[in-house]
GROMACS .gro file of N, CA and C in nm:
model
  390
    1MET      N    1   9.822   8.830   8.778
    1MET     CA    2   9.941   8.903   8.742
    1MET      C    3   9.956   9.047   8.803
    2GLY      N    4   9.814   9.102   8.817
    2GLY     CA    5   9.814   9.219   8.870
    2GLY      C    6   9.860   9.248   9.013
    3PHE      N    7   9.825   9.142   9.075
    3PHE     CA    8   9.891   9.132   9.219
    3PHE      C    9  10.048   9.135   9.222
    4TRP      N   10  10.103   9.055   9.123
    4TRP     CA   11  10.224   9.026   9.127
    4TRP      C   12  10.307   9.141   9.083
    5ILE      N   13  10.245   9.263   8.994
    5ILE     CA   14  10.299   9.373   8.962
    5ILE      C   15  10.306   9.459   9.069
    6TYR      N   16  10.179   9.461   9.169
    6TYR     CA   17  10.152   9.542   9.256
    6TYR      C   18  10.279   9.499   9.361
    7MET      N   19  10.309   9.396   9.400
    7MET     CA   20  10.401   9.332   9.511
    7MET      C   21  10.547   9.372   9.460
    8LEU      N   22  10.582   9.358   9.327
    8LEU     CA   23  10.706   9.391   9.275
    8LEU      C   24  10.714   9.548   9.297
    9ALA      N   25  10.622   9.632   9.272
    9ALA     CA   26  10.638   9.768   9.270
    9ALA      C   27  10.642   9.818   9.426
   10MET      N   28  10.559   9.732   9.518
   10MET     CA   29  10.594   9.775   9.646
   10MET      C   30  10.715   9.743   9.725
   11ASP      N   31  10.775   9.613   9.673
   11ASP     CA   32  10.904   9.564   9.718
   11ASP      C   33  11.026   9.641   9.659
   12LEU      N   34  11.003   9.703   9.557
   12LEU     CA   35  11.113   9.788   9.509
   12LEU      C   36  11.134   9.934   9.559
   13LEU      N   37  11.032   9.968   9.655
   13LEU     CA   38  11.036  10.090   9.711
   13LEU      C   39  11.146  10.099   9.808
   14ILE      N   40  11.173  10.022   9.885
   14ILE     CA   41  11.294  10.040   9.989
   14ILE      C   42  11.438  10.036   9.926
   15PRO      N   43  11.449   9.945   9.840
   15PRO     CA   44  11.583   9.966   9.754
   15PRO      C   45  11.609  10.097   9.678
   16LEU      N   46  11.487  10.129   9.595
   16LEU     CA   47  11.494  10.260   9.526
   16LEU      C   48  11.532  10.387   9.620
   17ILE      N   49  11.432  10.389   9.735
   17ILE     CA   50  11.448  10.477   9.833
   17ILE      C   51  11.602  10.482   9.891
   18MET      N   52  11.636  10.368   9.936
   18MET     CA   53  11.785  10.364   9.984
   18MET      C   54  11.897  10.412   9.889
   19THR      N   55  11.865  10.386   9.767
   19THR     CA   56  11.969  10.428   9.674
   19THR      C   57  11.955  10.578   9.652
   20GLY      N   58  11.834  10.618   9.628
   20GLY     CA   59  11.809  10.783   9.594
   20GLY      C   60  11.876  10.843   9.717
   21PHE      N   61  11.819  10.818   9.845
   21PHE     CA   62  11.887  10.897   9.960
   21PHE      C   63  12.023  10.870   9.991
   22GLY      N   64  12.067  10.737   9.957
   22GLY     CA   65  12.227  10.723   9.956
   22GLY      C   66  12.293  10.804   9.863
   23TRP      N   67  12.258  10.845   9.736
   23TRP     CA   68  12.324  10.923   9.661
   23TRP      C   69  12.325  11.065   9.714
   24TYR      N   70  12.202  11.115   9.756
   24TYR     CA   71  12.176  11.242   9.808
   24TYR      C   72  12.275  11.273   9.928
   25PHE      N   73  12.249  11.179  10.050
   25PHE     CA   74  12.349  11.199  10.160
   25PHE      C   75  12.471  11.170  10.140
   26SER      N   76  12.532  11.100  10.064
   26SER     CA   77  12.655  11.096  10.046
   26SER      C   78  12.729  11.205   9.991
   27GLY      N   79  12.652  11.281   9.925
   27GLY     CA   80  12.709  11.419   9.871
   27GLY      C   81  12.667  11.535   9.971
   28ARG      N   82  12.580  11.540  10.031
   28ARG     CA   83  12.536  11.653  10.105
   28ARG      C   84  12.451  11.591  10.215
   29ALA      N   85  12.459  11.660  10.338
   29ALA     CA   86  12.359  11.618  10.465
   29ALA      C   87  12.275  11.750  10.460
   30PRO      N   88  12.143  11.743  10.496
   30PRO     CA   89  12.060  11.840  10.520
   30PRO      C   90  12.134  11.960  10.598
   31ARG      N   91  12.112  12.070  10.557
   31ARG     CA   92  12.177  12.191  10.618
   31ARG      C   93  12.192  12.208  10.765
   32LYS      N   94  12.074  12.188  10.814
   32LYS     CA   95  12.067  12.204  10.958
   32LYS      C   96  12.043  12.081  11.024
   33ILE      N   97  12.076  12.060  11.138
   33ILE     CA   98  12.038  11.948  11.227
   33ILE      C   99  11.885  11.951  11.272
   34ASN      N  100  11.811  11.864  11.226
   34ASN     CA  101  11.685  11.883  11.258
   34ASN      C  102  11.605  11.768  11.307
   35PRO      N  103  11.485  11.757  11.374
   35PRO     CA  104  11.437  11.633  11.426
   35PRO      C  105  11.352  11.582  11.318
   36VAL      N  106  11.346  11.611  11.188
   36VAL     CA  107  11.235  11.544  11.101
   36VAL      C  108  11.306  11.474  10.993
   37PHE      N  109  11.401  11.533  10.931
   37PHE     CA  110  11.481  11.481  10.810
   37PHE      C  111  11.603  11.446  10.822
   38GLY      N  112  11.655  11.327  10.777
   38GLY     CA  113  11.796  11.294  10.784
   38GLY      C  114  11.822  11.176  10.859
   39TYR      N  115  11.940  11.137  10.885
   39TYR     CA  116  12.002  11.033  10.975
   39TYR      C  117  12.013  11.090  11.111
   40ARG      N  118  11.889  11.059  11.190
   40ARG     CA  119  11.896  11.125  11.345
   40ARG      C  120  11.907  11.019  11.415
   41THR      N  121  12.031  11.013  11.493
   41THR     CA  122  12.064  10.949  11.604
   41THR      C  123  12.110  11.044  11.718
   42ALA      N  124  12.103  10.998  11.834
   42ALA     CA  125  12.179  11.100  11.945
   42ALA      C  126  12.325  11.125  11.916
   43MET      N  127  12.393  11.056  11.853
   43MET     CA  128  12.526  11.081  11.815
   43MET      C  129  12.553  11.155  11.702
   44SER      N  130  12.459  11.149  11.584
   44SER     CA  131  12.464  11.220  11.481
   44SER      C  132  12.432  11.361  11.490
   45MET      N  133  12.329  11.373  11.601
   45MET     CA  134  12.302  11.521  11.619
   45MET      C  135  12.360  11.590  11.720
   46LYS      N  136  12.491  11.545  11.763
   46LYS     CA  137  12.586  11.607  11.866
   46LYS      C  138  12.614  11.749  11.817
   47ASN      N  139  12.655  11.758  11.688
   47ASN     CA  140  12.712  11.893  11.623
   47ASN      C  141  12.708  11.880  11.480
   48GLN      N  142  12.741  11.982  11.416
   48GLN     CA  143  12.725  11.979  11.265
   48GLN      C  144  12.826  11.883  11.191
   49ASP      N  145  12.941  11.875  11.266
   49ASP     CA  146  13.041  11.781  11.217
   49ASP      C  147  12.994  11.647  11.222
   50THR      N  148  12.936  11.598  11.347
   50THR     CA  149  12.900  11.468  11.353
   50THR      C  150  12.772  11.441  11.237
   51TRP      N  151  12.690  11.552  11.235
   51TRP     CA  152  12.579  11.544  11.139
   51TRP      C  153  12.624  11.503  11.004
   52GLU      N  154  12.708  11.576  10.952
   52GLU     CA  155  12.759  11.565  10.808
   52GLU      C  156  12.850  11.436  10.783
   53PHE      N  157  12.913  11.405  10.902
   53PHE     CA  158  13.012  11.252  10.877
   53PHE      C  159  12.887  11.159  10.877
   54ALA      N  160  12.792  11.180  10.974
   54ALA     CA  161  12.706  11.051  10.962
   54ALA      C  162  12.633  11.038  10.846
   55HIS      N  163  12.583  11.148  10.774
   55HIS     CA  164  12.515  11.151  10.658
   55HIS      C  165  12.609  11.101  10.528
   56ARG      N  166  12.745  11.146  10.541
   56ARG     CA  167  12.824  11.081  10.436
   56ARG      C  168  12.845  10.932  10.456
   57HIS      N  169  12.857  10.902  10.579
   57HIS     CA  170  12.889  10.758  10.577
   57HIS      C  171  12.777  10.667  10.546
   58SER      N  172  12.645  10.711  10.619
   58SER     CA  173  12.533  10.625  10.595
   58SER      C  174  12.488  10.632  10.458
   59GLY      N  175  12.527  10.739  10.369
   59GLY     CA  176  12.465  10.762  10.244
   59GLY      C  177  12.538  10.658  10.146
   60ARG      N  178  12.684  10.639  10.180
   60ARG     CA  179  12.767  10.545  10.123
   60ARG      C  180  12.701  10.383  10.131
   61ILE      N  181  12.671  10.382  10.246
   61ILE     CA  182  12.620  10.253  10.291
   61ILE      C  183  12.491  10.224  10.228
   62TRP      N  184  12.378  10.322  10.239
   62TRP     CA  185  12.267  10.319  10.166
   62TRP      C  186  12.272  10.284  10.036
   63LYS      N  187  12.361  10.375   9.954
   63LYS     CA  188  12.384  10.353   9.817
   63LYS      C  189  12.425  10.214   9.776
   64ILE      N  190  12.504  10.143   9.835
   64ILE     CA  191  12.559  10.020   9.820
   64ILE      C  192  12.461   9.902   9.847
   65CYS      N  193  12.386   9.923   9.967
   65CYS     CA  194  12.282   9.840   9.994
   65CYS      C  195  12.163   9.845   9.904
   66GLY      N  196  12.126   9.963   9.863
   66GLY     CA  197  12.010   9.972   9.776
   66GLY      C  198  12.026   9.920   9.646
   67LEU      N  199  12.159   9.943   9.587
   67LEU     CA  200  12.195   9.872   9.451
   67LEU      C  201  12.189   9.711   9.480
   68VAL      N  202  12.252   9.673   9.587
   68VAL     CA  203  12.236   9.516   9.600
   68VAL      C  204  12.111   9.459   9.629
   69LEU      N  205  12.034   9.554   9.697
   69LEU     CA  206  11.899   9.476   9.691
   69LEU      C  207  11.791   9.500   9.581
   70LEU      N  208  11.834   9.579   9.487
   70LEU     CA  209  11.744   9.571   9.349
   70LEU      C  210  11.728   9.410   9.295
   71PRO      N  211  11.853   9.365   9.264
   71PRO     CA  212  11.832   9.206   9.208
   71PRO      C  213  11.783   9.099   9.323
   72VAL      N  214  11.825   9.146   9.460
   72VAL     CA  215  11.778   9.051   9.569
   72VAL      C  216  11.630   9.063   9.558
   73THR      N  217  11.558   9.168   9.525
   73THR     CA  218  11.433   9.194   9.509
   73THR      C  219  11.355   9.121   9.387
   74VAL      N  220  11.429   9.169   9.275
   74VAL     CA  221  11.367   9.123   9.161
   74VAL      C  222  11.359   8.974   9.126
   75VAL      N  223  11.487   8.903   9.173
   75VAL     CA  224  11.502   8.759   9.124
   75VAL      C  225  11.398   8.679   9.198
   76PRO      N  226  11.376   8.677   9.323
   76PRO     CA  227  11.281   8.612   9.394
   76PRO      C  228  11.126   8.623   9.340
   77MET      N  229  11.104   8.743   9.302
   77MET     CA  230  10.969   8.777   9.246
   77MET      C  231  10.938   8.705   9.118
   78LEU      N  232  11.066   8.702   9.033
   78LEU     CA  233  11.064   8.641   8.904
   78LEU      C  234  11.013   8.492   8.909
   79PHE      N  235  11.067   8.429   9.006
   79PHE     CA  236  11.020   8.284   9.038
   79PHE      C  237  10.891   8.254   9.073
   80VAL      N  238  10.812   8.360   9.116
   80VAL     CA  239  10.663   8.350   9.159
   80VAL      C  240  10.580   8.438   9.049
   81ILE      N  241  10.641   8.457   8.950
   81ILE     CA  242  10.544   8.528   8.846
   81ILE      C  243  10.431   8.428   8.810
   82GLY      N  244  10.314   8.489   8.801
   82GLY     CA  245  10.214   8.405   8.755
   82GLY      C  246  10.152   8.306   8.873
   83GLY      N  247  10.221   8.313   9.005
   83GLY     CA  248  10.180   8.227   9.099
   83GLY      C  249  10.033   8.274   9.164
   84ASP      N  250   9.983   8.217   9.256
   84ASP     CA  251   9.860   8.247   9.312
   84ASP      C  252   9.907   8.360   9.415
   85GLU      N  253   9.813   8.451   9.468
   85GLU     CA  254   9.802   8.544   9.560
   85GLU      C  255   9.890   8.521   9.670
   86GLY      N  256   9.870   8.391   9.728
   86GLY     CA  257   9.924   8.351   9.863
   86GLY      C  258  10.070   8.348   9.837
   87THR      N  259  10.122   8.291   9.740
   87THR     CA  260  10.255   8.271   9.716
   87THR      C  261  10.315   8.384   9.685
   88VAL      N  262  10.283   8.477   9.598
   88VAL     CA  263  10.323   8.594   9.565
   88VAL      C  264  10.352   8.675   9.696
   89GLY      N  265  10.232   8.696   9.777
   89GLY     CA  266  10.249   8.766   9.896
   89GLY      C  267  10.332   8.716   9.985
   90THR      N  268  10.350   8.582  10.009
   90THR     CA  269  10.464   8.542  10.109
   90THR      C  270  10.591   8.559  10.065
   91VAL      N  271  10.621   8.556   9.922
   91VAL     CA  272  10.736   8.576   9.889
   91VAL      C  273  10.787   8.740   9.894
   92GLY      N  274  10.692   8.817   9.852
   92GLY     CA  275  10.691   8.945   9.860
   92GLY      C  276  10.720   8.981  10.013
   93GLY      N  277  10.658   8.937  10.101
   93GLY     CA  278  10.676   8.969  10.249
   93GLY      C  279  10.809   8.940  10.291
   94ILE      N  280  10.853   8.819  10.259
   94ILE     CA  281  10.977   8.772  10.306
   94ILE      C  282  11.097   8.875  10.225
   95VAL      N  283  11.082   8.899  10.111
   95VAL     CA  284  11.166   8.995  10.050
   95VAL      C  285  11.175   9.134  10.117
   96CYS      N  286  11.054   9.176  10.164
   96CYS     CA  287  11.039   9.303  10.239
   96CYS      C  288  11.101   9.292  10.371
   97GLY      N  289  11.110   9.167  10.433
   97GLY     CA  290  11.145   9.146  10.569
   97GLY      C  291  11.292   9.157  10.546
   98VAL      N  292  11.370   9.103  10.460
   98VAL     CA  293  11.500   9.100  10.435
   98VAL      C  294  11.548   9.247  10.419
   99GLN      N  295  11.469   9.308  10.336
   99GLN     CA  296  11.519   9.463  10.297
   99GLN      C  297  11.510   9.528  10.429
  100LEU      N  298  11.403   9.526  10.510
  100LEU     CA  299  11.420   9.583  10.643
  100LEU      C  300  11.503   9.557  10.732
  101ALA      N  301  11.561   9.431  10.722
  101ALA     CA  302  11.681   9.382  10.818
  101ALA      C  303  11.796   9.454  10.775
  102VAL      N  304  11.826   9.480  10.625
  102VAL     CA  305  11.940   9.558  10.581
  102VAL      C  306  11.935   9.691  10.624
  103LEU      N  307  11.813   9.757  10.604
  103LEU     CA  308  11.782   9.890  10.628
  103LEU      C  309  11.805   9.926  10.768
  104ILE      N  310  11.751   9.851  10.875
  104ILE     CA  311  11.795   9.865  11.017
  104ILE      C  312  11.929   9.825  11.054
  105GLY      N  313  11.988   9.730  10.978
  105GLY     CA  314  12.120   9.696  10.997
  105GLY      C  315  12.227   9.800  10.967
  106SER      N  316  12.190   9.887  10.844
  106SER     CA  317  12.287   9.977  10.821
  106SER      C  318  12.312  10.096  10.918
  107ILE      N  319  12.245  10.102  11.029
  107ILE     CA  320  12.246  10.193  11.155
  107ILE      C  321  12.395  10.158  11.215
  108PHE      N  322  12.422  10.032  11.241
  108PHE     CA  323  12.529   9.983  11.319
  108PHE      C  324  12.674  10.032  11.257
  109PRO      N  325  12.693   9.998  11.135
  109PRO     CA  326  12.821  10.046  11.087
  109PRO      C  327  12.842  10.184  11.099
  110THR      N  328  12.746  10.272  11.090
  110THR     CA  329  12.744  10.419  11.078
  110THR      C  330  12.780  10.471  11.235
  111GLU      N  331  12.697  10.400  11.320
  111GLU     CA  332  12.733  10.439  11.446
  111GLU      C  333  12.872  10.418  11.503
  112ARG      N  334  12.905  10.267  11.465
  112ARG     CA  335  13.033  10.249  11.491
  112ARG      C  336  13.148  10.342  11.442
  113ALA      N  337  13.137  10.393  11.311
  113ALA     CA  338  13.207  10.483  11.255
  113ALA      C  339  13.197  10.634  11.327
  114LEU      N  340  13.092  10.655  11.391
  114LEU     CA  341  13.072  10.781  11.459
  114LEU      C  342  13.182  10.779  11.604
  115ARG      N  343  13.158  10.648  11.650
  115ARG     CA  344  13.227  10.624  11.802
  115ARG      C  345  13.365  10.635  11.757
  116LYS      N  346  13.416  10.596  11.642
  116LYS     CA  347  13.539  10.566  11.612
  116LYS      C  348  13.620  10.694  11.589
  117ASN      N  349  13.536  10.789  11.531
  117ASN     CA  350  13.585  10.924  11.490
  117ASN      C  351  13.559  11.039  11.584
  118PHE      N  352  13.465  11.022  11.673
  118PHE     CA  353  13.421  11.119  11.768
  118PHE      C  354  13.413  11.081  11.902
  119ASP      N  355  13.427  11.147  12.003
  119ASP     CA  356  13.423  11.134  12.139
  119ASP      C  357  13.272  11.145  12.183
  120LYS      N  358  13.237  11.103  12.314
  120LYS     CA  359  13.088  11.120  12.343
  120LYS      C  360  13.033  11.240  12.336
  121GLU      N  361  13.124  11.357  12.336
  121GLU     CA  362  13.068  11.483  12.332
  121GLU      C  363  13.046  11.546  12.192
  122GLY      N  364  13.096  11.465  12.064
  122GLY     CA  365  13.082  11.487  11.950
  122GLY      C  366  13.237  11.556  11.896
  123ASN      N  367  13.324  11.569  11.980
  123ASN     CA  368  13.455  11.627  11.949
  123ASN      C  369  13.527  11.517  11.855
  124ARG      N  370  13.588  11.541  11.736
  124ARG     CA  371  13.650  11.469  11.644
  124ARG      C  372  13.792  11.431  11.729
  125ARG      N  373  13.814  11.293  11.712
  125ARG     CA  374  13.936  11.228  11.750
  125ARG      C  375  14.046  11.257  11.681
  126LYS      N  376  14.151  11.284  11.746
  126LYS     CA  377  14.262  11.327  11.651
  126LYS      C  378  14.316  11.168  11.585
  127ASP      N  379  14.330  11.075  11.656
  127ASP     CA  380  14.376  10.965  11.597
  127ASP      C  381  14.274  10.857  11.531
  128GLY      N  382  14.144  10.897  11.530
  128GLY     CA  383  14.040  10.808  11.471
  128GLY      C  384  14.032  10.691  11.541
  129GLN      N  385  14.055  10.675  11.666
  129GLN     CA  386  14.041  10.548  11.745
  129GLN      C  387  13.953  10.561  11.859
  130GLY      N  388  13.866  10.476  11.876
  130GLY     CA  389  13.752  10.483  11.967
  130GLY      C  390  13.810  10.398  12.102
   0.00000   0.00000   0.00000
C-alpha cells in the first residue's frame, strides 16, 4: 500500500503543477523575459507583448489540462489499489507518460496562436491571421 500511495503522489505532481502554473500564468507573466522561468520559446521571447500573450494563452491551456488530468490520474490508480508493485509501477508509469504527452502537446496550440497573432519579428498582426 505504501508504494501505491507513493506512485499516486508522484503521478499527481504534473497535474497539480500544471494547474497551479496555469492559474498563475493566465493572470500574469513573469515580469521580465528571462532564460530561467516561464513559457520560453523563440517566439514567446521576441518581445514583451509575445511574452505576455504566450503566458496568458499557455496558462489557460495548462489550467484546463491540469484539471482534466487529475481524474485521469486518480481513476487508473484506484483500479490497482492493493496491487503488486509491478502492476502499480506499470500503471503509474503509463499515467505519467500520458501526462507528459499532454504537457508537451500543450506547446503546439500556444505556438499556433503566437503565429496567428504575431509576425516572425514579434509584431502584432492587425487582422490576427497568419
